[in-house]
JSON list of C-alpha atoms in Angstrom, two decimals:
[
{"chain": "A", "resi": 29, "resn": "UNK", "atom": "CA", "xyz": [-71.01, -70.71, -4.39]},
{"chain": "A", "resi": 30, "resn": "UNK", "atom": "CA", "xyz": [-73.19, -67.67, -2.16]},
{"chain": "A", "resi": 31, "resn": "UNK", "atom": "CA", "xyz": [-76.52, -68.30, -3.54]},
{"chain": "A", "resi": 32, "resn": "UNK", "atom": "CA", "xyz": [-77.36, -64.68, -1.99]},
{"chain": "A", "resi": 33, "resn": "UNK", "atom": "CA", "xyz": [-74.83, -62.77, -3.06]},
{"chain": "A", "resi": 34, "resn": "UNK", "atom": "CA", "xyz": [-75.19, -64.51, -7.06]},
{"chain": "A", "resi": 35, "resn": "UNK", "atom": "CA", "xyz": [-79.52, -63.44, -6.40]},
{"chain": "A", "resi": 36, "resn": "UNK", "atom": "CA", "xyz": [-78.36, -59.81, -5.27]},
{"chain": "A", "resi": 37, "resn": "UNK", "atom": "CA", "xyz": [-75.49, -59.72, -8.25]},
{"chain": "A", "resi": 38, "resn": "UNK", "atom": "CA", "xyz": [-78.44, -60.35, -10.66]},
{"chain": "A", "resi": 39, "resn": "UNK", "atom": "CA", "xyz": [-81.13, -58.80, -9.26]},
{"chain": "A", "resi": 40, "resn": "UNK", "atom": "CA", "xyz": [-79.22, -55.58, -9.14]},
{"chain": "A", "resi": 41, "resn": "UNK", "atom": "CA", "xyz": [-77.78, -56.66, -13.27]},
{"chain": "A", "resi": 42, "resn": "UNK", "atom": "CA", "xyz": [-81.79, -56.71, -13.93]},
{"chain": "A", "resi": 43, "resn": "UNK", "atom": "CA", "xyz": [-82.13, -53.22, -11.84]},
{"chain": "A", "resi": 44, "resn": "UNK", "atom": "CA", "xyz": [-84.59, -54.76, -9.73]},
{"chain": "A", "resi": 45, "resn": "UNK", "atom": "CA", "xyz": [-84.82, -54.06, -6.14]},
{"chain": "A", "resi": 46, "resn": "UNK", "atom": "CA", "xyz": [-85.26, -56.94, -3.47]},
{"chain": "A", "resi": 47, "resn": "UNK", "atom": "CA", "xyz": [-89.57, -55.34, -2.74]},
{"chain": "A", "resi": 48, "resn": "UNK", "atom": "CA", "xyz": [-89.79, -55.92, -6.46]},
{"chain": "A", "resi": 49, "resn": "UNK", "atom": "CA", "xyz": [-88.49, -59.22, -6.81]},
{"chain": "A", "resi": 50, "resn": "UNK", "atom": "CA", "xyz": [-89.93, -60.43, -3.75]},
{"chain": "A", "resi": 51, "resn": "UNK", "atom": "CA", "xyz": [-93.51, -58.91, -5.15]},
{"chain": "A", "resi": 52, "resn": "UNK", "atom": "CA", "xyz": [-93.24, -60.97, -8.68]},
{"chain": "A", "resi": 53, "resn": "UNK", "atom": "CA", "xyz": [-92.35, -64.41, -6.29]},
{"chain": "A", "resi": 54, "resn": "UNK", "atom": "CA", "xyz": [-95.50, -63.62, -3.60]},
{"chain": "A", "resi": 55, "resn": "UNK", "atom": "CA", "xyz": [-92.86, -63.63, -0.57]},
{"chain": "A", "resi": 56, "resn": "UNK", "atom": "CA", "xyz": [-92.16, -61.16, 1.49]},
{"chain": "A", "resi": 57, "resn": "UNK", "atom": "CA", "xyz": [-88.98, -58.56, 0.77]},
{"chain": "A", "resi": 58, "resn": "UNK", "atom": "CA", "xyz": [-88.01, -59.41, 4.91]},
{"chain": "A", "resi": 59, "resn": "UNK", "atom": "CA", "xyz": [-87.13, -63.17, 3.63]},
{"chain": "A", "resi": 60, "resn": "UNK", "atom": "CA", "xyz": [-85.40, -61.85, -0.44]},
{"chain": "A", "resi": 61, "resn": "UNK", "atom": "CA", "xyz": [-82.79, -60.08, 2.00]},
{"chain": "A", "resi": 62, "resn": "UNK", "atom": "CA", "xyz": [-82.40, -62.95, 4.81]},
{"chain": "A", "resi": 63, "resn": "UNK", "atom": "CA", "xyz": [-81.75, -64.95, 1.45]},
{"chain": "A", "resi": 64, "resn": "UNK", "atom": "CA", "xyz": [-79.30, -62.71, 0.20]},
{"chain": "A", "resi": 65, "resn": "UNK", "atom": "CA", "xyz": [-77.24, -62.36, 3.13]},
{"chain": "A", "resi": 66, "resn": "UNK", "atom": "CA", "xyz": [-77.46, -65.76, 3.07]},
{"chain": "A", "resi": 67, "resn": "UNK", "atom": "CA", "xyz": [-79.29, -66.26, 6.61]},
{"chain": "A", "resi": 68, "resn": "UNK", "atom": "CA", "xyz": [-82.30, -67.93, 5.67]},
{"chain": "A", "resi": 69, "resn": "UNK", "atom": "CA", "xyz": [-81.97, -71.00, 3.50]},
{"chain": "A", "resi": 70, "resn": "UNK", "atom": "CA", "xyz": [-84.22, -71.50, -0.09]},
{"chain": "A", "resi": 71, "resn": "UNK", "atom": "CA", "xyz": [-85.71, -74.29, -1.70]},
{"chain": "A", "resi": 72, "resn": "UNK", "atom": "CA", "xyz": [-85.07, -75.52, -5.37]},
{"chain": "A", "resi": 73, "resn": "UNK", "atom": "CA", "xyz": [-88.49, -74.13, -6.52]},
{"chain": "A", "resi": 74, "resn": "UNK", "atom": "CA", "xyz": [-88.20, -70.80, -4.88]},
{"chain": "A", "resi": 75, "resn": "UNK", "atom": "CA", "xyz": [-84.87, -70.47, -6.40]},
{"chain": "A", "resi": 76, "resn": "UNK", "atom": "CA", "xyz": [-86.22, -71.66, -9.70]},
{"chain": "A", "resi": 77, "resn": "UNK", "atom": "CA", "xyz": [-89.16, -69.08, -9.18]},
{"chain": "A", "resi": 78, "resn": "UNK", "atom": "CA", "xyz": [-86.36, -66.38, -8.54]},
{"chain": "A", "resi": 79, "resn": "UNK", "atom": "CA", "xyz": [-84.30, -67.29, -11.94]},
{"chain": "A", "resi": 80, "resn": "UNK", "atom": "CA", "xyz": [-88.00, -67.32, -13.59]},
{"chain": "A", "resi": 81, "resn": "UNK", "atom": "CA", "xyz": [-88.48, -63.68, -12.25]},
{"chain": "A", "resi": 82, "resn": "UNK", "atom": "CA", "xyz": [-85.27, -62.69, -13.31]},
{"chain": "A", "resi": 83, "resn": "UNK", "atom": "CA", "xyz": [-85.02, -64.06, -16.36]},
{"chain": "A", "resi": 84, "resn": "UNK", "atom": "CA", "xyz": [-82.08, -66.50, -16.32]},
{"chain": "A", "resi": 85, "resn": "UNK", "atom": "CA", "xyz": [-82.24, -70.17, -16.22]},
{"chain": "A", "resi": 86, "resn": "UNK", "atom": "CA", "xyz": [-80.42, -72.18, -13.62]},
{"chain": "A", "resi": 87, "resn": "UNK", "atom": "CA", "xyz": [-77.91, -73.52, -15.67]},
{"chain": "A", "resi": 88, "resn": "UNK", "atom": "CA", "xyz": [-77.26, -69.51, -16.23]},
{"chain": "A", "resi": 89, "resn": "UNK", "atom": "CA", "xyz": [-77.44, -69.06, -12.46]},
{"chain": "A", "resi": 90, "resn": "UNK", "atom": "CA", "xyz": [-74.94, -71.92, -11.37]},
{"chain": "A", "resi": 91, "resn": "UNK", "atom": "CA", "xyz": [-72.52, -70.90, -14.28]},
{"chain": "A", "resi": 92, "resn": "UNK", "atom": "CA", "xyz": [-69.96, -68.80, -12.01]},
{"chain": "A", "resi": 93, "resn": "UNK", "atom": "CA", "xyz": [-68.05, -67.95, -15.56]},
{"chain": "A", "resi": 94, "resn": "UNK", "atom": "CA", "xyz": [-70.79, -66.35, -17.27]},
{"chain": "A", "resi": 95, "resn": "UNK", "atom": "CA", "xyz": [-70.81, -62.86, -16.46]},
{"chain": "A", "resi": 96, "resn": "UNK", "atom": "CA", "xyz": [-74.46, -61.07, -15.59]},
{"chain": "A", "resi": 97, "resn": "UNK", "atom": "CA", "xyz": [-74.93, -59.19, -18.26]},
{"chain": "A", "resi": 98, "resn": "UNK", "atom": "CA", "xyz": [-74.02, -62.26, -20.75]},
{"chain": "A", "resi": 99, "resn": "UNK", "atom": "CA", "xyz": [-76.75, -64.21, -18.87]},
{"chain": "A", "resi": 100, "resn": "UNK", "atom": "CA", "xyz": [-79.15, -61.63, -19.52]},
{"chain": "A", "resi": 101, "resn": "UNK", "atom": "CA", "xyz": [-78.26, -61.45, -22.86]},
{"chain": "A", "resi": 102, "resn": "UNK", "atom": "CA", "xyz": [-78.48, -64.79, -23.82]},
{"chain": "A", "resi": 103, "resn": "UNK", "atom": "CA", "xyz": [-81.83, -65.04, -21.79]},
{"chain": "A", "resi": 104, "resn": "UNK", "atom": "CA", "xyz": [-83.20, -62.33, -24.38]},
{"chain": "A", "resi": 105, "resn": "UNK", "atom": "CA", "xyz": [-81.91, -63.52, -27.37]},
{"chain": "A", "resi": 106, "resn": "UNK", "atom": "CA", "xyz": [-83.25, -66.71, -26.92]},
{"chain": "A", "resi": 107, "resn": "UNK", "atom": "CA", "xyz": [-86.42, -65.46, -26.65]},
{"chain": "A", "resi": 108, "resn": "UNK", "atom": "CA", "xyz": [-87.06, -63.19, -29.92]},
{"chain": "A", "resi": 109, "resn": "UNK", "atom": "CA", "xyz": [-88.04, -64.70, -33.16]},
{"chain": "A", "resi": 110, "resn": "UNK", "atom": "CA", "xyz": [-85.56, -66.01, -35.39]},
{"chain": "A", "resi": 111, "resn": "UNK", "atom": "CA", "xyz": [-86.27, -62.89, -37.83]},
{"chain": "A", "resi": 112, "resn": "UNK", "atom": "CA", "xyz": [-85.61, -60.32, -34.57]},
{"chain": "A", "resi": 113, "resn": "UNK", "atom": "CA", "xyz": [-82.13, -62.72, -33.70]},
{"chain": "A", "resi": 114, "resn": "UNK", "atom": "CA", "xyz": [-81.09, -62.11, -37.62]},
{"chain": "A", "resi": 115, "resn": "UNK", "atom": "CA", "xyz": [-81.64, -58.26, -37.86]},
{"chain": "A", "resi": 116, "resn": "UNK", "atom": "CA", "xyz": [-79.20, -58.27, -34.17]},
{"chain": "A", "resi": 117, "resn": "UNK", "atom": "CA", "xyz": [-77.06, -60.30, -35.70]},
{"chain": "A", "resi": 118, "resn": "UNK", "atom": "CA", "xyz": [-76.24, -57.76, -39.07]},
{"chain": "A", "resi": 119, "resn": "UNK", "atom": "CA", "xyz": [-76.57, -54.93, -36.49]},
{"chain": "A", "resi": 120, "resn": "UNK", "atom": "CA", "xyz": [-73.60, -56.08, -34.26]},
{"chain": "A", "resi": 121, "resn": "UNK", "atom": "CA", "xyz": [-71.49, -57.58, -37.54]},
{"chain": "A", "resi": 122, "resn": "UNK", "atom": "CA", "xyz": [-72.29, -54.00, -39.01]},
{"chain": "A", "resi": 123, "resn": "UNK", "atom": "CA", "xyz": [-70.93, -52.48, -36.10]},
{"chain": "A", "resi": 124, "resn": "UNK", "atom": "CA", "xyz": [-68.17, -54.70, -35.20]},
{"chain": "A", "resi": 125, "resn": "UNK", "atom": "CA", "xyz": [-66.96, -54.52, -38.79]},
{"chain": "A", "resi": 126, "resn": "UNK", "atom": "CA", "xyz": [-67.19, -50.64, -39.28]},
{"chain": "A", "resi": 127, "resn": "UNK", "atom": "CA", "xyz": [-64.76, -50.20, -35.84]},
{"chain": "A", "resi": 128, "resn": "UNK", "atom": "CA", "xyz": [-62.21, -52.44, -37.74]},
{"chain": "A", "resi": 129, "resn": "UNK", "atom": "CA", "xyz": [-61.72, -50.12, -40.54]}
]
């Protein structure tokens, strides 16, 4: 797997730009891009500060299969209260069952 390029492919899915994400981590934007293009080598906890700042866990991060935008998804989901989760739910059932007809 290119750790940089799956940072950059989420970063940019989370419209963030590498001064940004570097700014929420307290490193500097020179060492986000020497990540990136995969020159400069991270540790586990910067990478788990990383997937903290852009809201995906590792096990989202290391899954090659789930698409981006699923990540981030699931990422929000997960966090909104069951009530939030059920009123999404009968939103996209309403909608998926109106385009059937």
């Amino acid at each position: 797997m290119d750790i940089g390029n799956r940072i950059q492919e989420i970063r940019k899915a989370s419209n963030m730009t590498g001064k940004e994400l570097a700014e929420k981590i307290d490193i500097s934007p020179s060492f986000i891009s020497a990540i990136e293009n995969n020159t400069s080598k991270l540790s586990l906890s910067t990478l788990r500060k990383i997937c903290d700042a852009l809201e995906v866990t590792l096990s989202e991060f290391f899954n090659e299969k789930t698409e981006v935008v699923d990540a981030k998804l699931l990422s929000v989901i997960k966090s909104m209260p069951e009530e939030k989760k059920w009123q999404l739910f009968n939103f996209l059932d309403g909608l998926f069952s109106s385009s059937e007809e």
